[in-house]
Structure formats: C-alpha cells, structure tokens
Coordinates of C-alpha atoms in Angstrom, one line a residue:
X1 CA -57.5 12.7 -11.1
X2 CA -55.6 13.7 -14.4
X3 CA -56.0 11.3 -17.3
X4 CA -53.9 11.2 -20.6
X5 CA -53.9 9.0 -23.6
X6 CA -50.4 7.9 -22.8
X7 CA -47.9 8.2 -19.9
X8 CA -44.2 7.9 -20.8
X9 CA -42.0 7.1 -17.8
X10 CA -38.5 8.4 -18.4
X11 CA -37.5 11.5 -20.5
X12 CA -34.4 10.0 -22.0
X13 CA -33.3 9.1 -25.5
X14 CA -36.2 6.8 -26.3
X15 CA -38.7 8.5 -24.0
X16 CA -38.4 11.9 -25.7
X17 CA -38.6 10.2 -29.1
X18 CA -41.8 8.2 -28.5
X19 CA -43.4 11.2 -26.7
X20 CA -42.7 13.5 -29.6
X21 CA -44.1 11.1 -32.2
X22 CA -47.3 10.5 -30.2
X23 CA -47.9 14.2 -29.6
X24 CA -47.4 14.9 -33.3
X25 CA -50.0 12.3 -34.0
X26 CA -52.6 14.1 -31.9
X27 CA -52.3 12.0 -28.7
X28 CA -52.2 13.6 -25.2
X29 CA -49.0 12.6 -23.3
X30 CA -47.7 12.9 -19.8
X31 CA -43.9 12.6 -19.8
X32 CA -42.4 11.9 -16.3
X33 CA -38.7 12.5 -15.7
X34 CA -37.1 11.7 -12.3
X35 CA -34.4 14.4 -12.7
X36 CA -34.4 18.1 -13.2
X37 CA -34.7 20.0 -16.5
X38 CA -31.9 20.0 -19.0
X39 CA -31.2 23.7 -18.3
X40 CA -27.5 23.6 -17.3
X41 CA -25.0 25.0 -19.8
X42 CA -22.6 22.1 -19.2
X43 CA -25.2 19.8 -20.8
X44 CA -25.4 21.8 -24.1
X45 CA -21.7 22.8 -24.5
X46 CA -20.2 19.6 -26.1
X47 CA -16.9 19.4 -24.3
X48 CA -18.2 20.0 -20.8
X49 CA -20.4 16.9 -20.5
X50 CA -18.0 15.2 -18.1
X51 CA -18.7 17.9 -15.5
X52 CA -22.3 16.8 -15.4
X53 CA -21.4 13.4 -14.2
X54 CA -21.7 13.1 -10.4
X55 CA -24.2 16.0 -10.2
X56 CA -28.0 15.9 -9.7
X57 CA -28.4 15.2 -13.4
X58 CA -26.9 11.7 -13.3
X59 CA -27.7 8.6 -11.4
X60 CA -24.4 7.2 -10.1
X61 CA -25.3 3.5 -10.1
X62 CA -22.6 1.1 -8.9
X63 CA -22.4 -2.7 -9.0
X64 CA -21.8 -5.1 -6.2
X65 CA -18.1 -6.1 -5.8
X66 CA -17.1 -7.8 -9.0
X67 CA -15.1 -11.0 -8.4
X68 CA -13.3 -10.8 -11.8
X69 CA -12.3 -7.2 -11.2
X70 CA -10.4 -7.7 -8.0
X71 CA -13.5 -7.1 -6.0
X72 CA -14.0 -3.6 -7.3
X73 CA -17.3 -2.0 -7.8
X74 CA -18.1 -0.7 -11.3
X75 CA -19.7 2.7 -11.5
X76 CA -22.4 3.2 -14.1
X77 CA -23.4 6.8 -14.5
X78 CA -26.8 7.3 -16.2
X79 CA -28.7 10.4 -17.3
X80 CA -31.1 11.9 -14.8
X81 CA -32.4 14.9 -16.7
X82 CA -34.5 15.5 -19.8
X83 CA -32.7 13.9 -22.6
X84 CA -31.4 11.2 -20.3
X85 CA -28.2 9.6 -21.6
X86 CA -28.3 11.8 -24.7
X87 CA -27.8 14.8 -22.4
X88 CA -24.8 13.5 -20.6
X89 CA -23.0 11.2 -23.1
X90 CA -20.1 11.8 -25.4
X91 CA -22.5 12.3 -28.3
X92 CA -21.0 9.5 -30.5
X93 CA -23.4 8.5 -33.2
X94 CA -23.2 4.7 -33.8
X95 CA -25.9 2.3 -34.8
X96 CA -24.0 -1.0 -34.5
X97 CA -23.6 -3.7 -37.1
X98 CA -26.2 -5.0 -39.5
X99 CA -25.6 -8.5 -38.1
X100 CA -26.6 -7.3 -34.6
X101 CA -30.2 -6.8 -35.7
X102 CA -30.2 -10.0 -37.9
X103 CA -29.2 -11.9 -34.7
X104 CA -32.1 -10.3 -32.9
X105 CA -34.5 -11.6 -35.6
X106 CA -32.9 -15.1 -35.5
X107 CA -33.4 -15.1 -31.7
X108 CA -37.2 -14.7 -32.1
X109 CA -37.6 -10.9 -32.5
X110 CA -39.6 -11.0 -35.7
X111 CA -39.5 -7.7 -37.6
X112 CA -36.2 -6.6 -36.0
X113 CA -33.7 -7.5 -38.7
X114 CA -31.4 -4.9 -40.2
X115 CA -33.7 -4.2 -43.2
X116 CA -36.5 -3.7 -40.6
X117 CA -34.7 -1.2 -38.4
X118 CA -32.8 0.7 -41.1
X119 CA -35.8 2.8 -42.1
X120 CA -36.3 4.0 -38.6
X121 CA -32.6 4.9 -38.2
X122 CA -33.0 7.0 -41.4
X123 CA -36.3 8.5 -40.2
X124 CA -34.6 9.7 -37.0
X125 CA -31.4 11.0 -38.6
X126 CA -30.6 14.5 -39.8
X127 CA -27.1 14.0 -41.1
X128 CA -25.3 17.2 -42.3
X129 CA -22.9 15.3 -44.6
X130 CA -24.1 11.8 -45.5
X131 CA -27.1 10.8 -47.5
X132 CA -28.2 7.9 -49.8
X133 CA -29.8 4.6 -48.9
X134 CA -28.1 4.3 -45.5
X135 CA -28.6 7.8 -44.1
X136 CA -31.3 10.2 -43.4
X137 CA -31.0 14.0 -43.8
X138 CA -34.3 15.4 -42.5
X139 CA -34.8 13.6 -39.2
X140 CA -35.0 15.3 -35.8
X141 CA -31.7 13.8 -34.5
X142 CA -29.0 16.1 -35.8
X143 CA -25.7 14.3 -36.8
X144 CA -22.6 16.2 -37.8
X145 CA -18.8 16.1 -38.1
X146 CA -16.7 17.6 -35.4
X147 CA -15.1 20.9 -36.2
X148 CA -12.4 20.5 -33.5
X149 CA -9.8 17.8 -33.9
X150 CA -7.1 17.4 -31.2
X151 CA -3.6 16.6 -32.4
X152 CA -3.5 13.4 -30.3
X153 CA -6.8 12.3 -31.9
X154 CA -5.3 12.8 -35.3
X155 CA -2.0 11.1 -34.3
X156 CA -4.0 8.0 -33.2
X157 CA -5.6 7.7 -36.6
X158 CA -2.2 7.9 -38.4
X159 CA -0.6 5.4 -36.0
X160 CA -3.5 3.0 -36.4
X161 CA -3.1 3.1 -40.2
X162 CA 0.6 2.5 -39.7
X163 CA -0.1 -0.8 -38.0
X164 CA -2.5 -1.8 -40.9
X165 CA -5.9 -0.7 -39.9
X166 CA -8.0 0.9 -42.7
X167 CA -9.4 4.4 -42.5
X168 CA -13.2 4.7 -42.4
X169 CA -15.1 7.9 -42.7
X170 CA -18.6 6.4 -42.0
X171 CA -18.9 3.8 -39.2
X172 CA -22.6 3.6 -40.0
X173 CA -22.1 2.9 -43.7
X174 CA -21.6 -0.3 -45.6
X175 CA -18.8 -1.5 -43.3
X176 CA -18.0 -0.7 -39.7
X177 CA -14.4 -1.8 -39.6
X178 CA -11.6 0.7 -39.5
X179 CA -10.5 3.9 -37.7
X180 CA -11.7 7.5 -38.1
X181 CA -13.4 10.4 -36.5
X182 CA -16.8 9.7 -35.0
X183 CA -19.8 11.7 -36.2
X184 CA -21.7 13.2 -33.3
X185 CA -25.2 14.2 -32.2
X186 CA -24.5 17.9 -32.4
X187 CA -25.9 20.8 -34.3
X188 CA -24.5 24.3 -34.6
X189 CA -21.8 23.3 -32.1
X190 CA -24.3 22.4 -29.5
X191 CA -25.5 19.0 -28.2
X192 CA -28.4 17.6 -30.1
X193 CA -30.0 15.5 -27.3
X194 CA -33.4 13.9 -27.7
X195 CA -34.7 16.7 -25.5
X196 CA -33.2 19.4 -27.6
X197 CA -34.5 17.9 -30.8
X198 CA -37.5 15.6 -30.5
X199 CA -39.0 17.0 -27.3
X200 CA -38.3 20.6 -28.2
X201 CA -40.4 20.2 -31.4
X202 CA -43.5 19.6 -29.4
X203 CA -42.9 21.5 -26.2
X204 CA -45.5 24.1 -27.1
X205 CA -48.3 21.6 -27.7
X206 CA -51.3 21.7 -25.4
X207 CA -51.3 17.9 -25.7
X208 CA -48.0 17.5 -23.8
X209 CA -47.3 17.8 -20.1
X210 CA -43.7 17.4 -18.9
X211 CA -43.2 16.8 -15.2
X212 CA -39.6 16.7 -13.9
X213 CA -38.4 15.6 -10.5
X214 CA -41.2 13.0 -10.6
X215 CA -40.1 9.8 -8.8
X216 CA -42.2 6.8 -10.0
X217 CA -43.3 4.6 -7.2
X218 CA -44.9 2.0 -9.4
X219 CA -47.6 1.2 -11.9
X220 CA -51.3 1.2 -11.2
X221 CA -52.7 -2.2 -12.4
X222 CA -56.4 -3.2 -12.6
X223 CA -57.6 -6.6 -13.7
X224 CA -54.0 -7.2 -14.7
X225 CA -53.7 -4.2 -17.0
X226 CA -51.7 -1.0 -16.7
X227 CA -54.1 1.9 -16.1
X228 CA -51.8 4.5 -14.6
X229 CA -48.7 5.5 -12.6
X230 CA -48.0 6.5 -9.0
X231 CA -45.4 9.3 -8.5
X232 CA -43.8 11.1 -5.6
X233 CA -42.7 14.7 -6.0
X234 CA -40.1 16.9 -4.3
X235 CA -42.7 18.3 -2.0
X236 CA -43.5 14.8 -0.7
X237 CA -46.9 14.7 -2.4
X238 CA -47.9 11.3 -4.0
X239 CA -50.0 11.5 -7.1
X240 CA -51.8 8.9 -9.2
X241 CA -52.3 9.6 -12.9
X242 CA -54.4 7.5 -15.3
X243 CA -54.2 6.6 -18.9
X244 CA -56.8 6.0 -21.5
X245 CA -54.5 3.9 -23.8
X246 CA -51.0 2.8 -22.6
X247 CA -48.2 3.3 -20.2
X248 CA -44.7 3.2 -21.8
X249 CA -41.7 2.5 -19.6
X250 CA -38.5 4.3 -20.9
X251 CA -36.5 4.5 -17.7
X252 CA -33.5 2.6 -18.9
X253 CA -31.9 -0.8 -18.3
X254 CA -31.4 -0.2 -14.6
X255 CA -34.6 1.6 -13.7
X256 CA -37.2 -0.1 -16.0
X257 CA -36.8 -3.5 -14.4
X258 CA -36.9 -1.9 -10.9
X259 CA -40.2 -0.2 -11.7
X260 CA -41.6 -3.5 -13.0
X261 CA -40.6 -5.4 -9.8
X262 CA -41.9 -2.7 -7.5
X263 CA -45.2 -3.1 -9.4
X264 CA -45.3 -6.8 -8.8
X265 CA -44.0 -7.9 -12.2
X266 CA -41.0 -10.2 -12.0
X267 CA -39.7 -13.3 -10.4
X268 CA -42.1 -14.5 -7.7
X269 CA -39.5 -15.7 -5.3
X270 CA -37.6 -12.3 -5.5
X271 CA -40.8 -10.3 -5.0
X272 CA -41.6 -12.4 -2.0
X273 CA -38.4 -11.2 -0.3
X274 CA -40.0 -7.8 0.0
X275 CA -43.6 -8.9 0.5
X276 CA -44.6 -7.5 -2.9
X277 CA -47.7 -9.2 -4.3
X278 CA -47.1 -10.9 -7.6
X279 CA -49.3 -9.3 -10.3
X280 CA -47.6 -11.0 -13.2
X281 CA -44.7 -13.5 -13.0
X282 CA -42.1 -12.7 -15.6
X283 CA -38.9 -14.5 -14.8
X284 CA -36.8 -12.5 -17.3
X285 CA -37.3 -9.1 -15.5
X286 CA -33.8 -8.0 -14.3
X287 CA -32.0 -10.9 -16.1
X288 CA -29.7 -10.7 -19.1
X289 CA -27.8 -7.5 -18.0
X290 CA -25.0 -6.6 -20.4
X291 CA -22.6 -3.7 -20.7
X292 CA -19.5 -2.7 -22.7
X293 CA -16.4 -2.9 -20.6
X294 CA -13.1 -1.1 -21.5
X295 CA -9.6 -1.1 -20.3
X296 CA -7.4 2.0 -20.9
X297 CA -3.9 1.9 -22.4
X298 CA -1.9 5.0 -21.3
X299 CA 0.9 6.9 -23.0
X300 CA 2.8 9.8 -21.5
X301 CA 3.4 12.7 -23.9
X302 CA 6.7 14.4 -24.2
X303 CA 5.1 17.9 -24.2
X304 CA 2.2 19.3 -22.4
X305 CA -0.2 18.9 -25.3
X306 CA -3.1 16.9 -23.7
X307 CA -6.4 18.3 -22.4
X308 CA -5.0 18.4 -18.8
X309 CA -5.4 21.9 -17.3
X310 CA -7.6 23.3 -20.1
X311 CA -10.6 23.7 -17.8
X312 CA -8.7 25.9 -15.4
X313 CA -7.4 29.5 -15.2
X314 CA -6.7 31.6 -18.2
X315 CA -7.0 28.6 -20.6
X316 CA -10.5 28.0 -19.5
X317 CA -11.4 31.7 -19.9
X318 CA -9.9 31.7 -23.4
X319 CA -11.8 28.6 -24.4
X320 CA -15.1 30.0 -23.0
X321 CA -14.8 33.3 -24.8
X322 CA -13.9 31.5 -28.1
X323 CA -17.0 29.3 -27.7
X324 CA -19.4 32.1 -26.7
X325 CA -18.2 34.6 -29.3
X326 CA -17.5 32.3 -32.3
X327 CA -18.8 28.8 -31.5
X328 CA -15.2 27.7 -32.1
X329 CA -12.4 25.9 -30.4
X330 CA -12.0 23.2 -27.8
X331 CA -15.4 23.5 -26.2
X332 CA -17.0 22.4 -29.5
X333 CA -15.3 19.0 -29.2
X334 CA -17.0 15.9 -27.9
X335 CA -13.6 15.0 -26.4
X336 CA -13.8 11.4 -27.7
X337 CA -13.2 12.6 -31.2
X338 CA -11.5 9.5 -32.8
X339 CA -11.6 5.8 -32.5
X340 CA -12.5 2.7 -34.5
X341 CA -13.7 -0.8 -34.8
X342 CA -11.4 -3.8 -35.2
X343 CA -11.8 -7.5 -35.9
X344 CA -9.2 -8.9 -33.4
X345 CA -10.4 -12.5 -33.6
X346 CA -10.3 -12.8 -37.4
X347 CA -14.0 -13.7 -37.7
X348 CA -14.7 -11.0 -40.3
X349 CA -16.7 -9.0 -37.8
X350 CA -15.3 -6.2 -35.5
X351 CA -15.3 -7.3 -31.9
X352 CA -13.4 -4.4 -30.3
X353 CA -14.2 -0.6 -30.4
X354 CA -11.6 2.0 -29.6
X355 CA -12.5 5.2 -27.8
X356 CA -9.6 7.6 -27.8
X357 CA -9.3 10.4 -25.3
X358 CA -6.5 13.0 -25.7
X359 CA -5.9 13.0 -21.9
X360 CA -5.2 10.5 -19.1
X361 CA -8.5 9.2 -17.7
X362 CA -9.4 7.6 -14.4
X363 CA -12.8 6.6 -13.0
X364 CA -15.1 7.5 -10.1
X365 CA -13.0 5.4 -7.7
X366 CA -9.5 6.1 -8.9
X367 CA -7.6 9.2 -10.2
X368 CA -5.9 9.1 -13.6
X369 CA -2.2 8.7 -14.0
X370 CA -0.3 12.0 -13.4
X371 CA 0.8 14.4 -16.2
X372 CA -0.1 14.7 -19.8
X373 CA -0.9 11.8 -22.1
X374 CA -3.3 9.8 -24.2
X375 CA -5.8 7.1 -23.3
X376 CA -6.6 4.4 -25.9
X377 CA -9.6 2.5 -24.6
X378 CA -10.5 -0.8 -26.2
X379 CA -13.9 -2.2 -25.3
X380 CA -15.4 -5.6 -25.9
X381 CA -18.3 -5.1 -28.3
X382 CA -20.3 -8.2 -27.7
X383 CA -19.7 -9.5 -24.2
X384 CA -20.8 -13.0 -23.3
X385 CA -21.0 -12.2 -19.6
X386 CA -24.5 -11.7 -18.2
X387 CA -25.6 -10.1 -14.9
X388 CA -28.7 -9.2 -13.0
X389 CA -30.6 -6.2 -11.6
X390 CA -32.6 -6.9 -8.4
X391 CA -34.5 -4.8 -5.9
X392 CA -32.6 -3.4 -2.9
X393 CA -35.7 -2.7 -1.0
X394 CA -39.5 -2.2 -1.2
X395 CA -39.3 1.6 -1.4
X396 CA -38.8 3.2 -4.7
X397 CA -36.0 5.3 -3.1
X398 CA -33.9 2.1 -2.4
X399 CA -31.2 1.7 -5.0
X400 CA -31.4 -1.4 -7.2
X401 CA -28.8 -4.1 -6.7
X402 CA -26.6 -4.6 -9.8
X403 CA -24.5 -7.7 -10.2
X404 CA -22.7 -7.1 -13.5
X405 CA -20.8 -10.4 -13.5
X406 CA -18.3 -8.5 -15.7
X407 CA -15.7 -10.8 -17.3
X408 CA -17.3 -13.9 -15.8
X409 CA -17.2 -15.4 -19.4
X410 CA -13.6 -16.2 -20.3
X411 CA -14.1 -15.0 -23.9
X412 CA -14.6 -11.5 -22.6
X413 CA -11.2 -11.3 -21.0
X414 CA -9.6 -12.9 -24.1
X415 CA -11.2 -10.2 -26.3
X416 CA -10.0 -7.4 -24.0
X417 CA -6.5 -8.8 -24.0
X418 CA -6.4 -8.7 -27.8
X419 CA -7.7 -5.2 -27.8
X420 CA -5.2 -4.0 -25.2
X421 CA -2.3 -5.6 -27.1
X422 CA -3.4 -3.9 -30.3
X423 CA -3.7 -0.6 -28.5
X424 CA -0.2 -1.0 -27.3
X425 CA 1.0 -1.6 -30.8
X426 CA -0.7 1.6 -32.0
X427 CA 0.9 3.5 -29.1
X428 CA 4.3 2.5 -30.5
X429 CA 3.6 3.3 -34.1
X430 CA 5.7 6.2 -35.5
X431 CA 3.0 8.9 -35.5
X432 CA 2.3 8.4 -31.8
X433 CA 5.8 7.3 -30.7
X434 CA 7.2 10.7 -31.7
X435 CA 4.8 12.4 -29.4
X436 CA 5.2 10.1 -26.4
X437 CA 8.0 9.5 -24.0
X438 CA 6.7 6.1 -22.9
X439 CA 3.8 3.8 -22.2
X440 CA 2.6 4.3 -18.6
X441 CA 0.4 1.2 -18.3
X442 CA 0.0 -1.8 -18.7
X443 CA 3.9 -1.7 -18.9
X444 CA 6.8 0.2 -20.3
X445 CA 8.2 -2.9 -22.0
X446 CA 6.6 -3.9 -25.3
X447 CA 6.8 -7.6 -24.7
X448 CA 4.9 -8.7 -21.6
X449 CA 3.0 -12.0 -20.9
X450 CA -0.8 -12.2 -21.0
X451 CA -0.8 -12.3 -17.2
X452 CA 0.5 -8.8 -17.0
X453 CA -2.2 -7.6 -19.4
X454 CA -4.9 -9.4 -17.6
X455 CA -3.8 -8.0 -14.2
X456 CA -4.0 -4.5 -15.8
X457 CA -7.5 -5.1 -17.1
X458 CA -8.8 -6.3 -13.7
X459 CA -7.3 -3.2 -12.1
X460 CA -8.6 -0.5 -14.5
X461 CA -11.5 -1.9 -16.4
X462 CA -14.5 0.4 -16.4
X463 CA -17.9 0.6 -18.1
X464 CA -18.6 2.6 -21.2
X465 CA -22.0 3.4 -19.7
X466 CA -24.1 1.1 -22.0
X467 CA -26.2 -1.1 -19.6
X468 CA -28.7 -3.1 -21.7
X469 CA -30.9 -6.1 -22.0
X470 CA -32.7 -6.4 -18.6
X471 CA -36.3 -6.6 -20.0
X472 CA -35.5 -8.3 -23.2
X473 CA -37.6 -8.8 -26.3
X474 CA -38.5 -12.3 -27.6
X475 CA -41.1 -15.0 -27.7
X476 CA -39.7 -17.5 -25.2
X477 CA -40.6 -17.8 -21.5
X478 CA -37.8 -15.5 -20.3
X479 CA -38.8 -12.7 -22.7
X480 CA -40.3 -9.7 -21.0
X481 CA -41.7 -7.9 -24.1
X482 CA -43.0 -9.3 -27.4
X483 CA -41.7 -8.0 -30.8
X484 CA -44.1 -5.1 -30.6
X485 CA -42.6 -4.1 -27.2
X486 CA -45.8 -5.0 -25.3
X487 CA -45.0 -6.5 -21.8
X488 CA -46.1 -10.1 -22.0
X489 CA -49.3 -10.8 -20.1
X490 CA -49.8 -7.2 -19.0
X491 CA -52.2 -5.3 -21.3
X492 CA -51.6 -1.6 -22.0
X493 CA -48.0 -1.6 -21.0
X494 CA -45.0 -1.3 -23.3
X495 CA -41.2 -0.8 -22.8
X496 CA -39.2 1.5 -25.1
X497 CA -35.6 1.7 -24.1
X498 CA -32.4 -0.2 -24.4
X499 CA -33.5 -2.7 -21.8
X500 CA -35.5 -4.6 -24.5
X501 CA -32.5 -5.6 -26.6
X502 CA -31.8 -9.4 -26.4
X503 CA -28.1 -8.8 -27.1
X504 CA -26.2 -5.5 -26.9
X505 CA -25.4 -3.8 -30.1
X506 CA -21.8 -3.5 -31.4
X507 CA -21.2 0.1 -30.5
X508 CA -22.6 3.1 -28.6
X509 CA -26.3 2.7 -27.6
X510 CA -27.9 6.1 -27.9
X511 CA -28.8 5.8 -31.6
X512 CA -30.3 2.3 -31.1
X513 CA -32.3 3.6 -28.1
X514 CA -33.8 6.4 -30.3
X515 CA -34.6 3.9 -33.0
X516 CA -36.4 1.8 -30.4
X517 CA -38.4 4.9 -29.5
X518 CA -39.3 5.5 -33.1
X519 CA -40.4 1.8 -33.5
X520 CA -42.5 1.9 -30.3
X521 CA -44.4 5.0 -31.6
X522 CA -44.9 3.3 -34.9
X523 CA -46.3 0.1 -33.4
X524 CA -48.8 2.2 -31.4
X525 CA -49.9 4.5 -34.2
X526 CA -50.2 1.7 -36.7
X527 CA -52.4 -0.2 -34.3

C-alpha cells in the first residue's frame, strides 16, 4: 500500500497551490484529480474556454427546481481537470473587498482579516504591471492586462462613465468601485491556471505523484482520524492510499461536502437516510451554500460587430492563424474583458458587479437571443440567500443534490433589480446607444415597472459559477473547519478550497481560492 506525507484531493485552484508549496518544502504529496489532464488546447487558449464547458473537463452540476426562478434548474459548471476552475474560467483576477475579510474575522475566523490575507495574495501574485504594497510581482500566479479589447467592451466603459460611474484601472487596489478592464490570470497570451503555474513548477519532483481520473470514494478513518483515501479508477480498480501526516480536501464547494458525508462526517439524520455510519457529526457540512447570481441585459447592435460567428468558417481560420503565428488577436481575449463594481444601495460599498460580454449569451437550458449584440450582466455580490448540498445516494457516483434557494432572500432580488436598472441606463448612454438599435430585454421601453424587471430576472438569472461556503470556517457549532482549516473533531484532515468561506467574497472566487491554498500550506509548514 502506497504512503505519502500528504494526500491532496482535488487538483483545482487551491489544490495545485497547496500541493506545490508542500513539495517545495520537501514533503511527498499524492495529488488526486477526478478529471483528465489539462492537455486540451481549448483550455490554454484564452478565448476558447467556453468550448470546454459541457465536455469531460467540467462537472455540469445543476440545482433542484428553484421556486424563485420560475421552477428552473440552475446549471453550475465546475472544473474537472488539472487546474480545476482556473482551467475553465474567464481568467478574471479579483480578490474581493477588504471588508469581506474583516467580516470573516468578526464572524470568528481569527487571523483572516484583510491585513492577514493580503500578504498571501501578494505572495501568490506575479503582476506584470502593478506593484507596491498591494501587489506582488514574483508569485507563481501570473496576472496581466489583456492585449485584445473589443469595441463593445470599450463602448461599455465610455457609456458607464457617461452615467456617472468612475473609471478604475485596478479593482484590487485601494478601492474596488468603478468600471474598467479586468486584469486576467494570463501570461504570454496563454491561460495561467494553477496547474500551468504552481503545479508545473514541481511536476518534475520525485516527491510528487499526480493521478488523474481518480474518483474519490471516501476518506479512510481510524480512531476518528484521517489516515488515507479510497479511490476508484477508470479500469474499475479500487485503491486505498495512506498518509503519514494529513489529508487535504480541495474538491470545491459541491464535492468537498459530498466526500465528507460519504465518509460519515455530517448531519447524523441525513447520513442515516443512506445507512452511512456517523464517524463525526458536523451539522454544518453541506449548509451555507452561496453563489453569485446574475441577470443579463441585452442590446441589439446596428452592425454585425459582436463575437457571433467568429468561431466558424474563414473567420475562425483567420483568428487561429493570427494566434498561432503571432499570439495576437481575438483568441488572446478572455471574452469578459470589461466590467465594474457599483454601489447601487448607497452604502459606500459596491454590491453589484458587471461582467460585460460583447455577444448575446444564453445558458445551458436556453439559447441566446438571435443576432448580434451585447450582454451586460449585473450580479449580486453578497447574496443573503443560503442553500444546501446533500447526498443523492450512497455511491460516490451519485450526484449531490443542490438546493440553491436562489433569491429566497428578498434583498437579493432588490439588489438585482437595481443592477438591471443601472445596466439599462448604461445601454442607453451615448457611447452604446450609437452602436445599438434597441434593447432586446428586459424591455424596449426605458420606463417599465419593477414587476417587469423582476419577471425578466426570474426568467434569465444564471450563476456566475462561484459556489461557496458549504464547509465553512469558524468557532461555533456549525463551523466545519477551525481558523487553521482543520476539520473540527477529525484529526489529520483539513479543507483548502472555497467551501471554507463563511461568506462569499465580493467578486470572482479564483484568486481567493488560491490564497486559501497558500494559507493552508503555511499553516501546515509553520506547525
């Protein structure tokens, strides 16, 4: 039976990070990833990431029917390859707001205030443009400015300034509020995932073994402590691997609680439904689910200037040749080039983020509107709604049951209504109005009641793919991990992924997940 110092379950944003740091420190590590290698070109070419969604390199999770969304299911694609979400996302580099982390500390997460986490963001970051006390320049995670800027992305920024929003060239600087171009986790016009940066740096080490297509069946527990992991492989073989030190779960906010529950760690009454013996009752496992929900505002362009059709025929060939020969052109884009953060409630703190796509977008269950256009996508940064993740069966192959409870808190609908109304104003500002023939949805008329906006939100609202919080950190009875990421009452087991956050950050979650990986490794190595 093979034995390692550490086993890391999940080769995603945080998993690759903690693996790399442990190997660098001289520890032997087994990294288990349920999906295949990150060896498809669509992963590494920035603009083609959407073509990875729905393939073997993503999990296509979906919620139960959501009452506040007209009974629709919400689809939540997640990475299923080395690099995890950082291999399939839109590469936007956002840390969130300083107050997010101060709120964590106030909620009992000692040592997680902004001044505590900032050094680890800086340690991770290799920014090509920004430096100083708020940015790192030598870290593994490469951060750069986009070289391609679509005319509709630029028009949005001008239009947003025309309605009074300030321009901001650093959303991770002293203030988040404003509109601008997102910095991206790219380097030399290629995706800089955690696998292509952190993991690549140690791939040649004899201390590291990476196993892909490894489906985790559960943890091996002895005397209440984690001593190993059971896996099933594509050939049907089941393997048990042991650790000398710790197991680290980094499978994400939907899979980490599932692995815990399959291992007998969770709510006793829920485990009893599947005749799973309770090894440690932790009632917070699978609770506190949070996600960012957005609702698109659509504008039709007068000319055929959007991204529609650029992935077909001669246009696609031209873009491909430009990228291969010169690392230039549309394929260098992360598509969601521009956006911003806005305080719509007047609290002094942004509560809405805009993601702007120079195309009309749909979702897994609905096609986009026809023709050329722009999608302005406001999302609620700090939702009050909370959902749950539960087992769907006793076998590891049974999908988890997600009840997102999206928009169950009235405040979330109110925030999205304000965001949609502001997006509609931006759509009608001069710099966009001259490019657009009309607003497609929510309505052509500028003046419509809230009921029309709410109906639109219930019809089109979709996730921004940021599930979080299902194994939260804290010191109360519902906390799953303590402030050093150790699972409460289960020795030799930690969690390092976005499931540990008590409240979702105000922005994209990839950079915070990597910061959590950095902190986990630091806790272990300082011990």
